[in-house]
CSV table of N, CA and C in Angstrom, one decimal:
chain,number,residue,atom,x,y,z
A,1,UNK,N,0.0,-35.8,-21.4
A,1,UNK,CA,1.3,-36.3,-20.9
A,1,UNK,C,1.1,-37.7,-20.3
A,2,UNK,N,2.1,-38.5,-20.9
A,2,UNK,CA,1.4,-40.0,-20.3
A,2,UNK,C,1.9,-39.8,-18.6
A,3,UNK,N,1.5,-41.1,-17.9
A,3,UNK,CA,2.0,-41.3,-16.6
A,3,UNK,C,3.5,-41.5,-16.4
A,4,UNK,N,4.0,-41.9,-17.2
A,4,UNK,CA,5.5,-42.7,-17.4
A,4,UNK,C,6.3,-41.1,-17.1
A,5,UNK,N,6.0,-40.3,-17.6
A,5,UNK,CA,6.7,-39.0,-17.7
A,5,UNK,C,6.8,-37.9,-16.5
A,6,UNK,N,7.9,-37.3,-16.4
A,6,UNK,CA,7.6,-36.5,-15.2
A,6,UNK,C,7.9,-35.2,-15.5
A,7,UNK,N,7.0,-34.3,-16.2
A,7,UNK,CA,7.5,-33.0,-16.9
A,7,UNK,C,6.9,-31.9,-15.5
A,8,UNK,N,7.7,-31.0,-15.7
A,8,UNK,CA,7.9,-29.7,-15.3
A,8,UNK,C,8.2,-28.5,-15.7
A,9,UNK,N,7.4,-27.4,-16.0
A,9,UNK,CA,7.7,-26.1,-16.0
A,9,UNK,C,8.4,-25.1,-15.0
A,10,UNK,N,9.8,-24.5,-15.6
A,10,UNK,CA,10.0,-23.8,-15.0
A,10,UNK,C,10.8,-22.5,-15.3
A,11,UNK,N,10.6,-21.3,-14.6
A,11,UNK,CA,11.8,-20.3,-15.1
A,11,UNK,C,13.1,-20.4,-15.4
A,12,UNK,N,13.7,-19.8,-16.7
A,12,UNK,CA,14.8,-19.4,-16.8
A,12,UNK,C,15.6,-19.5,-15.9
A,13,UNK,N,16.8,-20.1,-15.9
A,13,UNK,CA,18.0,-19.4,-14.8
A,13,UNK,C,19.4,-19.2,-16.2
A,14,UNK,N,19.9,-18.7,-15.5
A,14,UNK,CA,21.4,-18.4,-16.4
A,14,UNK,C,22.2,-19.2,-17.0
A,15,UNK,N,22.2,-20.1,-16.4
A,15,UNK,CA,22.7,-21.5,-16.9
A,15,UNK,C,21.9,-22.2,-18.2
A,16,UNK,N,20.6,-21.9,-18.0
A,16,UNK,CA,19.8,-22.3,-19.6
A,16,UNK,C,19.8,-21.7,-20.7
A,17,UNK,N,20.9,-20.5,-20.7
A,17,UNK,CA,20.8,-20.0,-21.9
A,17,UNK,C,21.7,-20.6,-23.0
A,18,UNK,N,22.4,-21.6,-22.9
A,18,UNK,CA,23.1,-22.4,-24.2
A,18,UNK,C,22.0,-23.1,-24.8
A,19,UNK,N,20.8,-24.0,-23.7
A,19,UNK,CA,20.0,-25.0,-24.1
A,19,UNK,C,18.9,-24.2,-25.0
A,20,UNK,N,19.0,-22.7,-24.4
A,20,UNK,CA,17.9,-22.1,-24.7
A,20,UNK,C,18.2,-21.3,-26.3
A,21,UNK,N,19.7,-20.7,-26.7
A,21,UNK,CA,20.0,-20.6,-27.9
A,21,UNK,C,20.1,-22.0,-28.6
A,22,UNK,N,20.2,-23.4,-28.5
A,22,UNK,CA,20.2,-24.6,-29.2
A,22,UNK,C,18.6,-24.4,-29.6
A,23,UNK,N,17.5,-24.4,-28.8
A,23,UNK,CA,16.6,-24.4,-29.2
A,23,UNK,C,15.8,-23.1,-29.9
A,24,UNK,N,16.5,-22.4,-29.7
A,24,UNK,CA,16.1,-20.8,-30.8
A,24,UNK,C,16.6,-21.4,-32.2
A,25,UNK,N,18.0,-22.5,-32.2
A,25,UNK,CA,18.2,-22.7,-33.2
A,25,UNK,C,17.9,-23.6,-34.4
A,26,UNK,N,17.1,-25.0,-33.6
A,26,UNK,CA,16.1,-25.6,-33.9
A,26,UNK,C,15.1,-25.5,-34.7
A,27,UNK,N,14.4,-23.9,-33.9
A,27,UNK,CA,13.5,-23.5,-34.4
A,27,UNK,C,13.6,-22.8,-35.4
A,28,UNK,N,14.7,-22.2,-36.1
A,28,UNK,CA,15.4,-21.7,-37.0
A,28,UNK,C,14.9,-23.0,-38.1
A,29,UNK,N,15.6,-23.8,-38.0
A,29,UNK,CA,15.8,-24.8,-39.0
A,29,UNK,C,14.6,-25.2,-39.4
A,30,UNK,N,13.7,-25.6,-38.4
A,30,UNK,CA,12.2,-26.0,-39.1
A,30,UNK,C,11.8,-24.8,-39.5
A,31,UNK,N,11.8,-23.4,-39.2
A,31,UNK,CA,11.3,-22.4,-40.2
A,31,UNK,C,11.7,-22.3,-41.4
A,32,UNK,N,12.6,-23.0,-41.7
A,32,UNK,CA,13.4,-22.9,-42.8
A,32,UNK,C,14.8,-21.0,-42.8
A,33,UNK,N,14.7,-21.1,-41.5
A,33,UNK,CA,15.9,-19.8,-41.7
A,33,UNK,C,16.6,-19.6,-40.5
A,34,UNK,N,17.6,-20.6,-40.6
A,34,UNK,CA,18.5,-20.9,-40.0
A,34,UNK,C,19.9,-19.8,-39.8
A,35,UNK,N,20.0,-19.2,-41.2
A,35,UNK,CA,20.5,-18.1,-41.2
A,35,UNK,C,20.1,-16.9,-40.8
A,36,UNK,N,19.0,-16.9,-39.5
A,36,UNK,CA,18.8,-15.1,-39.0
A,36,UNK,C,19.7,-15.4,-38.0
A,37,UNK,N,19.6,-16.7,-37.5
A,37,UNK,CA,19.8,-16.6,-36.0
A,37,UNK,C,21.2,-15.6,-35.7
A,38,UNK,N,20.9,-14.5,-34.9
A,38,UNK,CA,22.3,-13.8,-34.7
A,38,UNK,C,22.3,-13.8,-33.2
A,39,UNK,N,21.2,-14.7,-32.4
A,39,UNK,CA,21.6,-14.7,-31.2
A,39,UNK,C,22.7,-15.8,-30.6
A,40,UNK,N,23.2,-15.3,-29.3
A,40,UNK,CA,24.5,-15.7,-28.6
A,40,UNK,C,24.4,-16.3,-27.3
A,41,UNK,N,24.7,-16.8,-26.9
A,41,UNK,CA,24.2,-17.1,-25.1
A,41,UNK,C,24.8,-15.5,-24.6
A,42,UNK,N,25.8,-14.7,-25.1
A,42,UNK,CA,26.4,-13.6,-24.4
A,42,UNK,C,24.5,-12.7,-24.5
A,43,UNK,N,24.2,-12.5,-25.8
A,43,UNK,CA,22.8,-11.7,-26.4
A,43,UNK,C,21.8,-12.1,-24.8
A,44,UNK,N,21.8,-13.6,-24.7
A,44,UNK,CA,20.6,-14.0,-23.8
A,44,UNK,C,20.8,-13.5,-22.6
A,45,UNK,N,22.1,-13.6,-22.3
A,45,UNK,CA,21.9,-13.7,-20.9
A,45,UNK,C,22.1,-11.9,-20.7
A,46,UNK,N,22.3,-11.0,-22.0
A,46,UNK,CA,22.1,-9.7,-21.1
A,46,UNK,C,20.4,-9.6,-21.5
A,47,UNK,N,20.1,-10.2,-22.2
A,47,UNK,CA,18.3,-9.9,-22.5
A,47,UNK,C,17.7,-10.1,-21.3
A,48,UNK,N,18.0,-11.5,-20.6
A,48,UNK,CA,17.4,-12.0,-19.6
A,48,UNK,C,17.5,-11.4,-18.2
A,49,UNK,N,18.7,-10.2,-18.4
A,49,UNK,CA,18.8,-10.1,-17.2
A,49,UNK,C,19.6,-10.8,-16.1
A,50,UNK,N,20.2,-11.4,-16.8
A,50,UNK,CA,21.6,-12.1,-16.3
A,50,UNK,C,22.9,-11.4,-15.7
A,51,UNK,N,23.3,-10.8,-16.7
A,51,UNK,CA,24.2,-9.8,-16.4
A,51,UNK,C,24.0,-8.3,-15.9
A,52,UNK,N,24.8,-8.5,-14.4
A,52,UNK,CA,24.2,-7.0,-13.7
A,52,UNK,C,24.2,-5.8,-14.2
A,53,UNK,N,23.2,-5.0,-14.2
A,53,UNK,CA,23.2,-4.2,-14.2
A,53,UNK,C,22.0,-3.4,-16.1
A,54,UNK,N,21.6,-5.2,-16.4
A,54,UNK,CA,20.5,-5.2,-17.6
A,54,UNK,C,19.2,-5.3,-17.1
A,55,UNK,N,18.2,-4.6,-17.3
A,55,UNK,CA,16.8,-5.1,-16.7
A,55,UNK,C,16.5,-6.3,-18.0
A,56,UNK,N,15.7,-6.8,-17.1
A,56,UNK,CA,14.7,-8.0,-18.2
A,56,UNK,C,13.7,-8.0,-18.8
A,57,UNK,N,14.0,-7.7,-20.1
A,57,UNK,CA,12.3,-7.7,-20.2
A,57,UNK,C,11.4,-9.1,-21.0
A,58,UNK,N,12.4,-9.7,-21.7
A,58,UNK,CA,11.8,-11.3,-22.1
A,58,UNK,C,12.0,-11.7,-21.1
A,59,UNK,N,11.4,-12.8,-21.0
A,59,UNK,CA,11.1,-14.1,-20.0
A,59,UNK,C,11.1,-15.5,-20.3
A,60,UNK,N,11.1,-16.0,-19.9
A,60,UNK,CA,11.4,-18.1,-20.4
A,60,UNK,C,10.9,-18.7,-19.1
A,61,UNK,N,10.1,-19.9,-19.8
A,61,UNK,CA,10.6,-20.8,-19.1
A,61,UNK,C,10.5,-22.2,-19.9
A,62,UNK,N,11.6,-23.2,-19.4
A,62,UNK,CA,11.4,-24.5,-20.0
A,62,UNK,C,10.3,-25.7,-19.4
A,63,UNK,N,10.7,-26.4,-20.4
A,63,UNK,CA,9.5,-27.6,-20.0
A,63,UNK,C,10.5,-28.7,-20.0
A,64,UNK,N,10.4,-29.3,-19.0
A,64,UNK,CA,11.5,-30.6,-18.9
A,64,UNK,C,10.8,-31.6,-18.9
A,65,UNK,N,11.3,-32.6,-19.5
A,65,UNK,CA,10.7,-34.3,-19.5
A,65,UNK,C,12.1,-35.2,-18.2
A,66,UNK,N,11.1,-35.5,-17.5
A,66,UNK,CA,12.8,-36.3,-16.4
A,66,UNK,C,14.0,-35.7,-16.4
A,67,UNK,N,13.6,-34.5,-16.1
A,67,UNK,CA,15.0,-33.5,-15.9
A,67,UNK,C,15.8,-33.2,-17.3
A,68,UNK,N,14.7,-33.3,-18.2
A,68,UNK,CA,15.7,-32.9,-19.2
A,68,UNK,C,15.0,-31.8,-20.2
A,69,UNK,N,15.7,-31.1,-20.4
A,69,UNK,CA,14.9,-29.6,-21.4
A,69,UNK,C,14.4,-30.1,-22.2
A,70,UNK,N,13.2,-30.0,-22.9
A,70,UNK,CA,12.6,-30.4,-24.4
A,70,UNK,C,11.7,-29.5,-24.6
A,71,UNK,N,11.9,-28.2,-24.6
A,71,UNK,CA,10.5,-27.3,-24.6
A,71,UNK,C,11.0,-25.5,-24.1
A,72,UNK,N,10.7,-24.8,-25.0
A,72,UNK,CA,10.5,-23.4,-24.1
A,72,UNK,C,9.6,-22.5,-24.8
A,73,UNK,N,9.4,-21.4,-24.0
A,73,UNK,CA,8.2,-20.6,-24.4
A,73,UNK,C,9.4,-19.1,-24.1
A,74,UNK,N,9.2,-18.2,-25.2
A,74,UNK,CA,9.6,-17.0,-24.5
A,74,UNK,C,8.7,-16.0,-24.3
A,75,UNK,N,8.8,-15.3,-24.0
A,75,UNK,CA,7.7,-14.0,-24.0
A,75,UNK,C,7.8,-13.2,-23.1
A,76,UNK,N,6.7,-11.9,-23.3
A,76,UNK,CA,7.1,-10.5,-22.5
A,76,UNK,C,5.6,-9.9,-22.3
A,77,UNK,N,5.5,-8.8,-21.3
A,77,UNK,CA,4.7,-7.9,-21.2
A,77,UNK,C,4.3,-7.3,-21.9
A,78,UNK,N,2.9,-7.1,-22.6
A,78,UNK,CA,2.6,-5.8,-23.3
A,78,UNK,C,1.2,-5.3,-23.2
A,79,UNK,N,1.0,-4.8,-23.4
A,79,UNK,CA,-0.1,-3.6,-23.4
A,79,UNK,C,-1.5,-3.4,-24.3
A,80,UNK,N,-2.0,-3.5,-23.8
A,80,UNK,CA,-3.7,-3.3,-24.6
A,80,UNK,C,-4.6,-1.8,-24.0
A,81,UNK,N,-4.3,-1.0,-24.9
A,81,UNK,CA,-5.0,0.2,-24.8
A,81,UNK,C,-6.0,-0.1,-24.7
A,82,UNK,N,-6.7,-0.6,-25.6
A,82,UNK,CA,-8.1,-1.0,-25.7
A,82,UNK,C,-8.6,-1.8,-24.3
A,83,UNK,N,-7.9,-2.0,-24.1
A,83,UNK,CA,-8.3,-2.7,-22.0
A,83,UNK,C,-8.2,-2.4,-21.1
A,84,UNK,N,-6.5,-1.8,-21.7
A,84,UNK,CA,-6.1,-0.7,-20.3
A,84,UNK,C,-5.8,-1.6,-19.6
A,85,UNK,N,-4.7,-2.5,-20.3
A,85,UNK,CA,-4.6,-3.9,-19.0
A,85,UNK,C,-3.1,-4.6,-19.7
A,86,UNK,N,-2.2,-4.9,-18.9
A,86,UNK,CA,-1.3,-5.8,-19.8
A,86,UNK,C,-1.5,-6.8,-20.2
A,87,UNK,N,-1.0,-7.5,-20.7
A,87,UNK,CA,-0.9,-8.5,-21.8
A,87,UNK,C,0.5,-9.5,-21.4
A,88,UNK,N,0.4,-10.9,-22.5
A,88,UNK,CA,1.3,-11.1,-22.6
A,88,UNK,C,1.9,-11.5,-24.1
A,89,UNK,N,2.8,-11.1,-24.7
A,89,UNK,CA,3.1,-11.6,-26.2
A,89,UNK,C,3.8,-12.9,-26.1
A,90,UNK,N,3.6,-13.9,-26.6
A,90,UNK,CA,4.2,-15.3,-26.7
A,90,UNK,C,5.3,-14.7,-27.9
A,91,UNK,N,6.7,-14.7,-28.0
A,91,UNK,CA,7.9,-14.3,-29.1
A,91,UNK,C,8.2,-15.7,-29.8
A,92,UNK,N,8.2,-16.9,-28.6
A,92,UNK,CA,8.5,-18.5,-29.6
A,92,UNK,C,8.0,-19.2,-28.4
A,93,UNK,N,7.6,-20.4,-29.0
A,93,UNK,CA,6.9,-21.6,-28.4
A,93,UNK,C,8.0,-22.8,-29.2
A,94,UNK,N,8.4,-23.8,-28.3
A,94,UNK,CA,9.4,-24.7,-29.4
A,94,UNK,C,8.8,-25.8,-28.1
A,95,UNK,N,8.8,-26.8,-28.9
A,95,UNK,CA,8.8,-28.4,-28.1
A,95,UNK,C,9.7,-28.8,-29.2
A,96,UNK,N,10.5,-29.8,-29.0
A,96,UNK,CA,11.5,-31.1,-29.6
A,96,UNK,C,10.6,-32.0,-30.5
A,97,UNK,N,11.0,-31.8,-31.8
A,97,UNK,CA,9.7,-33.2,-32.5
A,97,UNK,C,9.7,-34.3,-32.3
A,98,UNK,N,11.0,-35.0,-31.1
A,98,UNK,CA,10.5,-36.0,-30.6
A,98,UNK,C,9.8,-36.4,-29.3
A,99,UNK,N,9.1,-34.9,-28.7
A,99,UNK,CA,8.4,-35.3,-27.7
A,99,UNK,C,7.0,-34.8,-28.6
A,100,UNK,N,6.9,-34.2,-29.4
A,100,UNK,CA,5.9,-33.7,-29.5
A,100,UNK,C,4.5,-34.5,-29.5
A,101,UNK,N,3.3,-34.1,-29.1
A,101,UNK,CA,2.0,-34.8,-29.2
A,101,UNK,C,2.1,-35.1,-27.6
A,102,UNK,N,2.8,-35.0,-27.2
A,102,UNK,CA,2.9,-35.3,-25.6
A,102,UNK,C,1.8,-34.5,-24.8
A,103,UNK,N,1.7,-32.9,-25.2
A,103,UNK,CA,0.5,-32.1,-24.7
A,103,UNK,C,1.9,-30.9,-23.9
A,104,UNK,N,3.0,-31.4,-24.4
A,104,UNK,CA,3.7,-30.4,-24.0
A,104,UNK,C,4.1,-28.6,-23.7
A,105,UNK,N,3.2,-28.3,-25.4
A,105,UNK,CA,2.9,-27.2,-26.1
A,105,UNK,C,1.5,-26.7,-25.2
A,106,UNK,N,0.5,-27.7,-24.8
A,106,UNK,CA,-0.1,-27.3,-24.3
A,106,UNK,C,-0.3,-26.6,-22.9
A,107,UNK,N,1.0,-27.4,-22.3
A,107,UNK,CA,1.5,-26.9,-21.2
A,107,UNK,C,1.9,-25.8,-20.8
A,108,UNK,N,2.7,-25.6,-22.1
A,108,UNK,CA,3.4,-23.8,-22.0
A,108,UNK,C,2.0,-23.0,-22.2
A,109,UNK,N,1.4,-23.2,-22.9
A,109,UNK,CA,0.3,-22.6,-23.4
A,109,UNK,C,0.0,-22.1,-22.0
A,110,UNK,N,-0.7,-23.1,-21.3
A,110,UNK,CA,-1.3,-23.1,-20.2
A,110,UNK,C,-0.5,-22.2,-19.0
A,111,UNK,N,0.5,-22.2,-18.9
A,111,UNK,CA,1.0,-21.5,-18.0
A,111,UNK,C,0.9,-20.2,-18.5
A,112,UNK,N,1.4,-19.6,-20.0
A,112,UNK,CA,1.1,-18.4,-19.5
A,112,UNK,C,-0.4,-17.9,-20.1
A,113,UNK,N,-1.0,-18.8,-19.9
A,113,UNK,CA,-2.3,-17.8,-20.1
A,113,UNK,C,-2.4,-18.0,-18.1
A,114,UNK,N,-2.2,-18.2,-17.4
A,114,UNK,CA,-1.9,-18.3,-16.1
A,114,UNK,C,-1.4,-16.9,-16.0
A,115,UNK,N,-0.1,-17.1,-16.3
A,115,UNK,CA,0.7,-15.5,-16.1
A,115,UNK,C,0.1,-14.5,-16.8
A,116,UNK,N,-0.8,-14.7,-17.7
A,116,UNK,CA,-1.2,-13.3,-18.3
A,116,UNK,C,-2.0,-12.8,-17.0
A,117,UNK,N,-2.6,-14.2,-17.0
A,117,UNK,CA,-4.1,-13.9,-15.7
A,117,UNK,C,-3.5,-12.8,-14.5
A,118,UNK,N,-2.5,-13.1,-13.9
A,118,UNK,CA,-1.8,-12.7,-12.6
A,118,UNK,C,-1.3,-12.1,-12.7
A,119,UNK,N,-1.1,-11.0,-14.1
A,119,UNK,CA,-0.8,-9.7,-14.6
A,119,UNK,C,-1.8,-9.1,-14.5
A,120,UNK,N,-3.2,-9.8,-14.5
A,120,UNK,CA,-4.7,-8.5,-14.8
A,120,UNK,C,-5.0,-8.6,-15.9
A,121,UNK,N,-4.4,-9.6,-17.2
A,121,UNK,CA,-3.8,-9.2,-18.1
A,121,UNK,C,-5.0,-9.7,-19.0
A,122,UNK,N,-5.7,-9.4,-20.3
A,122,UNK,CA,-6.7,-9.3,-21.0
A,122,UNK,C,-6.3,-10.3,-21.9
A,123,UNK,N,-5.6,-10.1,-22.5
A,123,UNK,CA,-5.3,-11.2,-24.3
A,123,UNK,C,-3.5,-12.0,-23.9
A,124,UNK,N,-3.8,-12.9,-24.2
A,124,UNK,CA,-2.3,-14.1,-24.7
A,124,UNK,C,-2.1,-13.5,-26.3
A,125,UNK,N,-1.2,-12.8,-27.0
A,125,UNK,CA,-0.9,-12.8,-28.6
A,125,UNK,C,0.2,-13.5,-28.8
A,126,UNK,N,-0.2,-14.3,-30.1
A,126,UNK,CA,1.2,-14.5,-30.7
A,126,UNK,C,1.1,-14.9,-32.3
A,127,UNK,N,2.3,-14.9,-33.0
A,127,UNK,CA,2.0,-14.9,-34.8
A,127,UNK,C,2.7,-16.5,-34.8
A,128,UNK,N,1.8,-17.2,-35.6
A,128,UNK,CA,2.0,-18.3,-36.6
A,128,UNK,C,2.4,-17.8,-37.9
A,129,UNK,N,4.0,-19.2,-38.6
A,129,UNK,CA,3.9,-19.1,-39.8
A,129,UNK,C,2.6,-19.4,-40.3
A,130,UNK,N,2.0,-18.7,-41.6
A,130,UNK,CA,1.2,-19.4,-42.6
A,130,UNK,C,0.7,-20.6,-42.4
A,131,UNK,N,2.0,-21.4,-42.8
A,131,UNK,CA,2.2,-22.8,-43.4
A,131,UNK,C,2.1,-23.7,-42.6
A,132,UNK,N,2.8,-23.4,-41.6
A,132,UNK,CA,2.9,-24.2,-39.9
A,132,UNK,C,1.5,-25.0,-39.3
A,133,UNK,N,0.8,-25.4,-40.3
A,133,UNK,CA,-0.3,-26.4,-39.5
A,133,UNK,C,-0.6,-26.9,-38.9
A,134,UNK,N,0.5,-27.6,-38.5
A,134,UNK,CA,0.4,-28.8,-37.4
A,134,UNK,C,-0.1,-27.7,-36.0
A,135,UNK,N,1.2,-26.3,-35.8
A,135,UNK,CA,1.1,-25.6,-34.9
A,135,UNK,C,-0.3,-24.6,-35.2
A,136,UNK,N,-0.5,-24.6,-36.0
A,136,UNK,CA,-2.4,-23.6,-36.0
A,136,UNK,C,-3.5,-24.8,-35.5
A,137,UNK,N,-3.6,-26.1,-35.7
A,137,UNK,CA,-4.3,-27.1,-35.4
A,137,UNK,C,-3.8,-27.2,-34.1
A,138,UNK,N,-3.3,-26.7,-33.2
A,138,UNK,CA,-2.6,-27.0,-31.7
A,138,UNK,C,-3.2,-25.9,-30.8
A,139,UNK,N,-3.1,-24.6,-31.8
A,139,UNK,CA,-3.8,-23.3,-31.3
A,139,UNK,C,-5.1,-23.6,-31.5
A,140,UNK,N,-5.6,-24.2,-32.3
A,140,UNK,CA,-7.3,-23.8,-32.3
A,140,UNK,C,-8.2,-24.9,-31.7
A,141,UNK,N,-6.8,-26.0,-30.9
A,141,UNK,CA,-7.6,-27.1,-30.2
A,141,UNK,C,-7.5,-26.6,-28.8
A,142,UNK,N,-6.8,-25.3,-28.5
A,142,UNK,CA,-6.8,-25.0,-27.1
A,142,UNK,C,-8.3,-23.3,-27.4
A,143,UNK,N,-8.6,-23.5,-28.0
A,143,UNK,CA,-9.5,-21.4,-28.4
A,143,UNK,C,-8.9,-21.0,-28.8
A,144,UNK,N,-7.7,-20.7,-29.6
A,144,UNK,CA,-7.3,-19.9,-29.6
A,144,UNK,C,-7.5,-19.2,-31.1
A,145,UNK,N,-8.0,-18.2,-31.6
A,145,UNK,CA,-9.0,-17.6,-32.9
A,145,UNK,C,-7.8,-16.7,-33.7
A,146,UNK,N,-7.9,-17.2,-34.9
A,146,UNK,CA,-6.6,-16.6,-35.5
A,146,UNK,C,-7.6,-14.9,-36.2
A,147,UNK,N,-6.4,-13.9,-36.0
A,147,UNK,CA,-7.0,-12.9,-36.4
A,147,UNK,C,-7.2,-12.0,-37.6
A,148,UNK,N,-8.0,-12.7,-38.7
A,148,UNK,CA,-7.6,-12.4,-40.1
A,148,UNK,C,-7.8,-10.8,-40.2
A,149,UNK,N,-8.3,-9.4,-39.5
A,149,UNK,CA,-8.2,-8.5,-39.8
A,149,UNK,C,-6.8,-8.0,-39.4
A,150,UNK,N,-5.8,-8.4,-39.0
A,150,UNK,CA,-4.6,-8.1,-38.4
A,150,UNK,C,-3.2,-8.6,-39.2
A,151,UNK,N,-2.5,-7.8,-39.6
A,151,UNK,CA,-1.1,-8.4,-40.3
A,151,UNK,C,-0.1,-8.0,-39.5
A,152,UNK,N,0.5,-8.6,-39.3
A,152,UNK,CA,1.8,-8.6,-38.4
A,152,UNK,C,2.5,-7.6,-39.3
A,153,UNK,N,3.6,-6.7,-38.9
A,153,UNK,CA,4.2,-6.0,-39.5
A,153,UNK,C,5.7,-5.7,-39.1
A,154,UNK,N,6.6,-5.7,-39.4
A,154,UNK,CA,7.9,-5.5,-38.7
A,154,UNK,C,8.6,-4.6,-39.7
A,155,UNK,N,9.7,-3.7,-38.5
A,155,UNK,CA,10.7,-3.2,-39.5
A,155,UNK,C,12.0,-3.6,-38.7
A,156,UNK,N,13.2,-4.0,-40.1
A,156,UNK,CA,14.6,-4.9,-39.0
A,156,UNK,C,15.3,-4.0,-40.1
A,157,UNK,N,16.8,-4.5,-39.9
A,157,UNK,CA,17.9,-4.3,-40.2
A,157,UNK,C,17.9,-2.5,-40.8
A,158,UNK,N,18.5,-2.7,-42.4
A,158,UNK,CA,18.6,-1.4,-43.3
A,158,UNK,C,17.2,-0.4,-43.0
A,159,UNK,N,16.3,-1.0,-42.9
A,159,UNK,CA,14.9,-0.1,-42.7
A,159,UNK,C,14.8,0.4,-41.6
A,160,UNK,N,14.8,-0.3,-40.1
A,160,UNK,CA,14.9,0.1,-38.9
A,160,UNK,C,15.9,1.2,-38.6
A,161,UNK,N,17.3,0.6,-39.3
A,161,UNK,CA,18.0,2.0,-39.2
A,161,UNK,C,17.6,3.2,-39.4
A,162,UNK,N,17.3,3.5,-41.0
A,162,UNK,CA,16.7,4.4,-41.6
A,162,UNK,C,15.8,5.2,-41.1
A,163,UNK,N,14.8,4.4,-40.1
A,163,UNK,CA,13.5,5.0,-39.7
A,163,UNK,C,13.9,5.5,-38.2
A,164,UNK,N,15.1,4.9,-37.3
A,164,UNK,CA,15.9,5.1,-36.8
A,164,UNK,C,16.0,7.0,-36.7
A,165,UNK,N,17.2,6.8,-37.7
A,165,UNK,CA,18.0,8.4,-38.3
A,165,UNK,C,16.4,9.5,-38.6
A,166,UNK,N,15.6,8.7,-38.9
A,166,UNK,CA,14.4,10.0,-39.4
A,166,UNK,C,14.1,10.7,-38.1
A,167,UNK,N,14.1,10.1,-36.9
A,167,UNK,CA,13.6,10.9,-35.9
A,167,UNK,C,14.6,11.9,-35.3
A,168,UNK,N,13.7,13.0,-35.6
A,168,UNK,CA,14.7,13.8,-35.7
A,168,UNK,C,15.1,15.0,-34.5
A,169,UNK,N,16.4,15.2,-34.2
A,169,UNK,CA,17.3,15.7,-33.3
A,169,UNK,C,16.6,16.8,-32.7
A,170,UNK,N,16.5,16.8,-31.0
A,170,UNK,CA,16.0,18.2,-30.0
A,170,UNK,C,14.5,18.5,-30.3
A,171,UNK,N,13.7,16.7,-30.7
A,171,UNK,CA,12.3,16.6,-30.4
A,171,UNK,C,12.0,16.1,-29.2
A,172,UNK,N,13.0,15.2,-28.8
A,172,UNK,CA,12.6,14.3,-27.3
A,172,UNK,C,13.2,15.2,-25.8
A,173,UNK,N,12.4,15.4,-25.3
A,173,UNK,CA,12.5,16.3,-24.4
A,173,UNK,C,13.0,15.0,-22.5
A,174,UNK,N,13.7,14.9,-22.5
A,174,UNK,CA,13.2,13.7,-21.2
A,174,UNK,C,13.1,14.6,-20.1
């Protein structure tokens, strides 16, 4: 970060969630899928915990240049059996491409391997596109070791439902 600049990390408040769905949407567009985005500022602010009576379980915070957003990281709590210790999952990392190279990304970076720390917490995860090199050369100038035994796997929409309906009725006992 040069001297000229006066950046700051900091949490979420309720009021960043427009800046914060512009930049979900950003990120959309350089992934080239601008069409998932189905989130809302109404989506955010019950995710975040905004509106009473939602717990929170993602988290944000932005990175500002002279008071102005150009940066967020989201992410959440998770869990390592294997350590027996939480974690934290990084879900998106976005800087603005015109601050980028600033050390911005490294910033966020840095904070939450911070907050993993002050969880107890064993591993920072998170998934890179493929293709995305500029951001894999960003990760591997800070340690960070990409995990070629490991494939990301997801199930969304028509499938999730499906797998949804399979679980089947007067197994879950609460």
């Amino acid at each position: 970060m040069t001297n000229k600049t006066t950046a700051v990390v900091r949490r979420l408040k309720r009021e960043d969630c427009p800046v914060v769905l512009q930049f979900i949407k950003e990120l959309a567009e350089y992934q080239k899928e601008p069409q998932q985005v189905e989130a809302t500022v109404e989506k955010l602010e019950k995710a975040f915990g905004f509106v009473e009576g939602t717990p929170a379980v993602p988290r944000g915070v932005l990175v500002e240049e002279n008071g102005e957003p150009v940066g967020m990281a989201i992410y959440f709590p998770n869990f390592s059996t294997w350590t027996g210790c939480l974690g934290v999952y990084l879900e998106d990392l976005y800087v603005r491409p015109s601050v980028r190279g600033k050390g911005y990304g490294k910033l966020l970076l840095s904070f939450l391997a911070r907050e993993t720390v002050l969880l107890g917490g064993k591993r920072l995860d998170w998934s890179v596109l493929n293709w995305n090199k500029n951001a894999i050369e960003v990760y591997k100038r800070v340690g960070a070791k990409a995990l070629h035994d490991w494939i990301h796997m997801r199930l969304s929409d028509d499938e999730l439902e499906s797998m949804a309906k399979a679980f089947p009725e007067g197994v879950l006992i609460d």
